[in-house]
Coordinates of C-alpha atoms in Angstrom, one line a residue:
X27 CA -10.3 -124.6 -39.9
X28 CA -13.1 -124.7 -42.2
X29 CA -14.6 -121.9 -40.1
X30 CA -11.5 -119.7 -40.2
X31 CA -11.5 -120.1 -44.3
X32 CA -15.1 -119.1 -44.7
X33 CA -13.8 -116.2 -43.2
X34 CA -10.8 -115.5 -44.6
X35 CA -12.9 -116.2 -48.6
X36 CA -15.7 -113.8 -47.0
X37 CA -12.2 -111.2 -46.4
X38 CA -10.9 -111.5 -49.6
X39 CA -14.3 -110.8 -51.6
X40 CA -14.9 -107.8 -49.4
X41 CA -11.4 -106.8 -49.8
X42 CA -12.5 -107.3 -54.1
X43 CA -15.4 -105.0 -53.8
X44 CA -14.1 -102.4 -51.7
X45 CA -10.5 -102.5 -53.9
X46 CA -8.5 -99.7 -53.9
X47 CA -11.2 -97.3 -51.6
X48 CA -10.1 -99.4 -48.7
X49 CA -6.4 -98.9 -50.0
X50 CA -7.1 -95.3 -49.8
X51 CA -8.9 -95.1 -46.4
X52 CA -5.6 -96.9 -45.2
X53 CA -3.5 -94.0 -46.8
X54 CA -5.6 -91.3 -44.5
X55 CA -4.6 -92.9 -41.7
X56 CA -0.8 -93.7 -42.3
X57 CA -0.7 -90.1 -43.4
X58 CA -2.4 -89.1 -40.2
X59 CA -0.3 -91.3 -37.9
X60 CA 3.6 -90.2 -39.8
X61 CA 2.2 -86.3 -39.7
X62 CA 1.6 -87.1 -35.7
X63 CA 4.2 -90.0 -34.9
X64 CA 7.2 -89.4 -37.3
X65 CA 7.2 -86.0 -38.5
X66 CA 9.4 -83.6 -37.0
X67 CA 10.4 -80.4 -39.3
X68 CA 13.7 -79.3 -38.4
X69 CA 13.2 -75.4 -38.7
X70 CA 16.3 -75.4 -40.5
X71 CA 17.2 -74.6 -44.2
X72 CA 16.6 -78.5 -44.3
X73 CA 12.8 -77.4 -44.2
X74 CA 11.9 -77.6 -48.3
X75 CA 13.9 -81.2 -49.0
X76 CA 12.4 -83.0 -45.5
X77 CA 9.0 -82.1 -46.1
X78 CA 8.8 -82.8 -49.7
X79 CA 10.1 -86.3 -48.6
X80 CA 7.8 -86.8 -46.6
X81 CA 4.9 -86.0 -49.1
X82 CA 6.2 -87.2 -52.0
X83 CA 8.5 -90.3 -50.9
X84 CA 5.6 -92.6 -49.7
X85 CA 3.5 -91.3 -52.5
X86 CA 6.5 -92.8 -54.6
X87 CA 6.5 -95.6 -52.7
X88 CA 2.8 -96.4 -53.0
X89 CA 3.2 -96.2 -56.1
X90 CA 5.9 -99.1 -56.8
X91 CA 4.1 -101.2 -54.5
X92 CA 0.9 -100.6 -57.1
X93 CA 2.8 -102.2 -59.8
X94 CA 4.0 -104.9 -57.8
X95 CA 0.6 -105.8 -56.7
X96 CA -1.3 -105.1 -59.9
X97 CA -2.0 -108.6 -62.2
X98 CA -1.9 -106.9 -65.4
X99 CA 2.2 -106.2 -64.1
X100 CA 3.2 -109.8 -63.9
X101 CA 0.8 -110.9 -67.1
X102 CA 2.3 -108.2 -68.8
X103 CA 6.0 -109.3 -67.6
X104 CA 6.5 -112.5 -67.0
X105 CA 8.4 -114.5 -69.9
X106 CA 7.8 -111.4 -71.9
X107 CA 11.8 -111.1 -72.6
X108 CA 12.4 -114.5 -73.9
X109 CA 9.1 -115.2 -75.7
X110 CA 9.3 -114.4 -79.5
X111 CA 5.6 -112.9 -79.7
X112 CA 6.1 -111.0 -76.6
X113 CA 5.8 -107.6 -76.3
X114 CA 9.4 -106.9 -77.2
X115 CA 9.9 -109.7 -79.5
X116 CA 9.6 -110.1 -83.1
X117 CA 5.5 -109.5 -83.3
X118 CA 5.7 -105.8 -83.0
X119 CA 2.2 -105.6 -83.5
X120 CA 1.8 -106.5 -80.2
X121 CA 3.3 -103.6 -79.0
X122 CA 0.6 -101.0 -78.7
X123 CA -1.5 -103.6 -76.5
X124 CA 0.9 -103.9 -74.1
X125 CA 1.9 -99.8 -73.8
X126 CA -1.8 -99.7 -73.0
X127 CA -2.1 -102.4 -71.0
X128 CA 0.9 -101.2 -69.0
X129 CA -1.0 -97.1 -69.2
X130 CA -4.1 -98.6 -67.4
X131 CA -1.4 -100.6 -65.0
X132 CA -0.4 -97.1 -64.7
X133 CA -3.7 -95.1 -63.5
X134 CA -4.4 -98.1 -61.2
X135 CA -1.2 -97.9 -59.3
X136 CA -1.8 -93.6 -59.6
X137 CA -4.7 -94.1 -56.9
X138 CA -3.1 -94.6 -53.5
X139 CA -0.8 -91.8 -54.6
X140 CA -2.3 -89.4 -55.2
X141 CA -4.7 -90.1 -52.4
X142 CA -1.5 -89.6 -49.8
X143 CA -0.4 -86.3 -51.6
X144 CA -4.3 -85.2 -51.7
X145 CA -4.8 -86.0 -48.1
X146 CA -1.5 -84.6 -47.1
X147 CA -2.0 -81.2 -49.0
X148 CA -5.7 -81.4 -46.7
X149 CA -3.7 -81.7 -43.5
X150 CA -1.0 -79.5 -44.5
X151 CA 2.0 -80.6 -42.1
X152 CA 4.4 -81.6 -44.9
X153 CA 3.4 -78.6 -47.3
X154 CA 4.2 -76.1 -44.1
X155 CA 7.3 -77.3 -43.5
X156 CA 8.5 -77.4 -46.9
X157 CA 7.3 -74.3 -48.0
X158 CA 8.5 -72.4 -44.6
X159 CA 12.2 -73.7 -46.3
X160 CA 11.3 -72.9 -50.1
X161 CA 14.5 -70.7 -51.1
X162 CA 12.2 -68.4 -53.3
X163 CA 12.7 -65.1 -52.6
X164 CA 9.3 -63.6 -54.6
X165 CA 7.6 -66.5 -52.3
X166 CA 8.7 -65.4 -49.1
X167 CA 8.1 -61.5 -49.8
X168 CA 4.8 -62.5 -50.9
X169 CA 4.1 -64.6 -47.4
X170 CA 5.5 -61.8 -45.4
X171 CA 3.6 -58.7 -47.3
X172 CA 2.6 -56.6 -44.6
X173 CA 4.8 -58.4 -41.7
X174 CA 7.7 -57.6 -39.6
X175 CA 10.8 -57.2 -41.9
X176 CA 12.4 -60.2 -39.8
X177 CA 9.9 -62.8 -41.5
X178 CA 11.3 -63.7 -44.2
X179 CA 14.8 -64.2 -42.6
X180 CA 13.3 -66.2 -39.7
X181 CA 10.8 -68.3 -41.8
X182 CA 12.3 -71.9 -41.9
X183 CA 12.0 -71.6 -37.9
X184 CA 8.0 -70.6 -37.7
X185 CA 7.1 -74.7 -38.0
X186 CA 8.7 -74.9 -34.7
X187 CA 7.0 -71.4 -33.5
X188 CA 10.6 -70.1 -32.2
X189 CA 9.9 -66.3 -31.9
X190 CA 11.6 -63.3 -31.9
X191 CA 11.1 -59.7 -30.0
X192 CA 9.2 -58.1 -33.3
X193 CA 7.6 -61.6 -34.5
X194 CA 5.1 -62.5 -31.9
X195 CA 3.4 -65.6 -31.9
X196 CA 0.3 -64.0 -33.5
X197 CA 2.6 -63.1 -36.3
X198 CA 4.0 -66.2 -36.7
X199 CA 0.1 -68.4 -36.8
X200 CA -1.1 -66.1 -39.4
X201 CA 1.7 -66.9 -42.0
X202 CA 1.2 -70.7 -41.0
X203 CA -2.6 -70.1 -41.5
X204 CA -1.7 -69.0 -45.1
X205 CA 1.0 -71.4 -46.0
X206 CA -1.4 -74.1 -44.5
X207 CA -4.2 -72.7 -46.6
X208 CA -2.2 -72.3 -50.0
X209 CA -1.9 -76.3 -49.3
X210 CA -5.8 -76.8 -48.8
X211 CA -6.4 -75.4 -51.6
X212 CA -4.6 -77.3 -53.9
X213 CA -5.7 -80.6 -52.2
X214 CA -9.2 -79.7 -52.7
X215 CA -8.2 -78.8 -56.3
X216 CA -6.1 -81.9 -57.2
X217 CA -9.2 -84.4 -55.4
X218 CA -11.8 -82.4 -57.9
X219 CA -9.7 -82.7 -61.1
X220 CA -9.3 -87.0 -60.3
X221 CA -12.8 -86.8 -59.0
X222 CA -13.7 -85.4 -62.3
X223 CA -11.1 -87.6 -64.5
X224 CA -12.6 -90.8 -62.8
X225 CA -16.0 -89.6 -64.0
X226 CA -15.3 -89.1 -67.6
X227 CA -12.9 -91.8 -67.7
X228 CA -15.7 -94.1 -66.7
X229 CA -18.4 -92.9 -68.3
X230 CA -16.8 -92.7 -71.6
X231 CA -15.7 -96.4 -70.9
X232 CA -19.1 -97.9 -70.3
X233 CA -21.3 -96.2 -73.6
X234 CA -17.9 -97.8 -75.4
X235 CA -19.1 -100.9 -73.9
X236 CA -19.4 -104.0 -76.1
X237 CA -22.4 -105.6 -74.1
X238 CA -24.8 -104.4 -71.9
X239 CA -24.4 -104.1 -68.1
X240 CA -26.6 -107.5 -66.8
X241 CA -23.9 -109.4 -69.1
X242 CA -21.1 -106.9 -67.8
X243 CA -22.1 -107.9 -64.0
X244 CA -22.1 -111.8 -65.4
X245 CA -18.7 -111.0 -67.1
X246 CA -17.3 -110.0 -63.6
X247 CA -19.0 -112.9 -61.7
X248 CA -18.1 -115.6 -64.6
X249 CA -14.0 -114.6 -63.4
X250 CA -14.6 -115.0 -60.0
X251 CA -15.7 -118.1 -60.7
X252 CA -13.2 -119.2 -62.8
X253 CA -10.3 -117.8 -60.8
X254 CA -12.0 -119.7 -57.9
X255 CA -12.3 -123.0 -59.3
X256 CA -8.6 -122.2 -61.1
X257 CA -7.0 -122.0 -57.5
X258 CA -8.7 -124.9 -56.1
X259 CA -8.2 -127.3 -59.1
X260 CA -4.4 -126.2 -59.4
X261 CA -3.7 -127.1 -56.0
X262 CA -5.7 -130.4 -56.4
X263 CA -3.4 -131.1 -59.7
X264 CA -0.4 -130.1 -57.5
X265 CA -0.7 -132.4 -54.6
X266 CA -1.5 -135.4 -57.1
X267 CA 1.4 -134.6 -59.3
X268 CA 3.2 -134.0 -56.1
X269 CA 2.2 -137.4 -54.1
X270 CA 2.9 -139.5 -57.4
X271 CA 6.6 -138.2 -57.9
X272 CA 7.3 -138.5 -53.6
X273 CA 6.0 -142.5 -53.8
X274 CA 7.9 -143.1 -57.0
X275 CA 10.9 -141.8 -55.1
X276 CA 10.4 -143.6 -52.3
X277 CA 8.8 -146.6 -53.2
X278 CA 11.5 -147.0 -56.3
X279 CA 9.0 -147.2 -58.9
X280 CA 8.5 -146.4 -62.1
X281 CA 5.9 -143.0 -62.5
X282 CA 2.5 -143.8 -63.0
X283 CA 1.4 -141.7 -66.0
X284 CA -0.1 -138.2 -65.0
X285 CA -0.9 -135.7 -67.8
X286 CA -0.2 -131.6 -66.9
X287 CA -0.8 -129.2 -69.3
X288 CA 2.5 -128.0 -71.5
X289 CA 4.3 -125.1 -71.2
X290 CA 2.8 -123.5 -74.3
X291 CA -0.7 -124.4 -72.7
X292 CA 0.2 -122.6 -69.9
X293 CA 1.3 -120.0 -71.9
X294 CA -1.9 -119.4 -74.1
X295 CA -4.1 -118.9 -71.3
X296 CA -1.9 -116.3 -69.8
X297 CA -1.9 -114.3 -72.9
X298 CA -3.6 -110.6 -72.5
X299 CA -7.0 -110.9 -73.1
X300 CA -8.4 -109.7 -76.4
X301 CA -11.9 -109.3 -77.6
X302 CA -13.7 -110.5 -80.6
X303 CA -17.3 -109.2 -81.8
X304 CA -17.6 -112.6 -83.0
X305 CA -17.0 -114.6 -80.7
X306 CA -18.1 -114.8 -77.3
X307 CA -15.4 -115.3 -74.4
X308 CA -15.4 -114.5 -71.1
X309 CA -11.4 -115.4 -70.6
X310 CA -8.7 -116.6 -72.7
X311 CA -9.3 -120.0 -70.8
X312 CA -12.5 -119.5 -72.6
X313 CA -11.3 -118.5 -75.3
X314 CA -8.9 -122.5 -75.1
X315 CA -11.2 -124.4 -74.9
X316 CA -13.4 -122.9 -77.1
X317 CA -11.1 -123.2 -80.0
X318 CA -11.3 -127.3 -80.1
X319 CA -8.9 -128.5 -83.0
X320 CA -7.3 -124.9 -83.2
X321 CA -6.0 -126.0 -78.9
X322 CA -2.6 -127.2 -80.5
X323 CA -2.2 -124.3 -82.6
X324 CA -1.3 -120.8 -81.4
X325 CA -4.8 -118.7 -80.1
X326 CA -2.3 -115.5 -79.6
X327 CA -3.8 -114.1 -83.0
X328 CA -7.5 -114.4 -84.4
X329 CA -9.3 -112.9 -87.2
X330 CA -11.0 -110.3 -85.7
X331 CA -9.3 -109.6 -82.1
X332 CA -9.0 -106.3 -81.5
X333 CA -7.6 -104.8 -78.1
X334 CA -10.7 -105.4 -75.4
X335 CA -13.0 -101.7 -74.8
X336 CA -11.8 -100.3 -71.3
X337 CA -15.3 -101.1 -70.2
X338 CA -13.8 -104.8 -70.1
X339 CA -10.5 -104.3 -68.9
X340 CA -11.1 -105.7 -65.5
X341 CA -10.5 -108.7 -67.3
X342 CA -6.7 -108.8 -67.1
X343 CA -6.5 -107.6 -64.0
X344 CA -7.8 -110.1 -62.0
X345 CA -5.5 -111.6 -60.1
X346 CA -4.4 -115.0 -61.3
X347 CA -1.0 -114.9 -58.8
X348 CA -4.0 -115.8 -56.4
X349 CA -4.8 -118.8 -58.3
X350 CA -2.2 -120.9 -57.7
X351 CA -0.4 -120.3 -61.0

């Protein structure tokens, strides 16, 4: 057992470095395997609508399930509707963090998506079919320049190569060939402009960067560290908490006495990280116990905080529904 949860921790820290890249090479070959399993255009005027479900739909999908996955989501979320200082509640200043909070949320989730629309533009399956149904009629004249009249009446049908006596099958592979290179092209162009976006998105987010990148690198280990111990430690306080209520109930007992932190600990070190020049902390558990006589009093608000650089962002996204919390 021990054995099997070296590998499993060895897994998941893999799975942490790789992140969404292996999330994307997982795309390429779901796309691969629907384009060669599933898909099936109907050469119909149903052509346009079932082939922009199938590369859009999953994208859409992918998409949702980003949010649901993503830390930042449930941080963001959770008791955000009934808490007074919450994102909709009375402290509006708290407003702007949370819109960006919930923007980078947004580009994080944006990755597997536009990795299944890139990949399916490469392929070009989905764009054919749709495109051989697009009821355009400037796009079909300008498909069929220089082709049998017949063409553009008996596009939708080409996907499934169903000829006529004037459109050969030669005719009918050289409009594909364009269609299918019209989609190439804009894969290749949507794949350079993220490419490119990713670049200056980073690289403006790192000379922005309040420390330097040894303490960066320590910033990242310090919360897998803490998110470790945080998940082992929780489920140590769990079973005790649990095994002292099941022998008072059983052995009809009083309790012995067995302190948890409150609901408004619990509370403060959930709270969206955010940074202080002055002050040095790693995590908003950090930043607890840090404060010392200040634990009782709110920590939500101190002089100074201001919204944490994007270089440090990875902060709140790590994911504490791992923990045990």
């Amino acid at each position: 057992m021990d054995k099997f949860r070296s590998v499993l921790n060895l897994s998941m820290q893999q799975q942490k470095t790789l992140g969404m890249g292996m999330l994307a090479l997982l795309t390429v070959g779901g796309e691969h395997l629907f384009s060669v399993v599933v898909f099936q255009c109907p050469c119909s005027s149903w052509n346009f609508c079932y082939g922009m479900v199938f590369l859009l739909v999953p994208a859409l999908i992918f998409f949702v399930i980003g949010y649901l996955l993503s830390a930042r989501t449930w941080k963001l979320l959770t008791g955000c509707c009934v808490r007074s200082g919450g994102c909709f509640g009375r402290r509006r200043r708290n407003c702007p963090r949370c819109l960006y909070v919930f923007f980078l949320t947004t580009v994080e989730a944006s990755v597997v998506p536009f990795t299944w629309i890139s990949v399916a533009l490469l392929n070009g399956t989905y764009y054919e079919c749709a495109m051989t149904g697009f009821d355009s009629k400037f796009y079909r004249d300008s498909v069929c320049t220089g082709r049998p009249e017949e063409c553009v009446d008996n596009l939708s049908s080409f996907p499934c190569k169903r000829t006529t006596s004037s459109l050969t099958a030669p005719v009918i592979d050289d409009v594909l060939k364009h269609i299918r290179a019209q989609a190439q092209v804009l894969g290749w162009i949507l794949i350079a402009c993220i490419a490119t976006l990713a670049l200056l998105i980073t690289c403006i987010s790192r000379c922005r960067s309040p420390v330097s990148f040894a303490q960066l690198k320590f910033w990242g280990t310090y919360l897998e560290e803490e998110c470790r111990l945080l998940q082992s430690k929780s489920q140590q306080h769990a079973k005790q908490l649990a095994e002292r209520n099941i022998t008072s109930f059983f052995d009809f007992k009083e309790p012995e006495p067995f302190e948890t932190p409150t609901n408004k600990q619990w509370e403060q070190i959930s709270l969206l990280y955010s940074f202080n020049p002055k002050g040095q902390y790693y995590s908003m558990i950090h930043k607890y116990v840090e404060s010392g006589s200040q634990r009782n009093h709110s920590i939500r608000s101190v002089e100074g905080d201001v919204p944490p650089p994007s270089a440090l962002e990875f902060i709140d996204a790590v994911n504490v529904s791992s923990s045990g919390i």
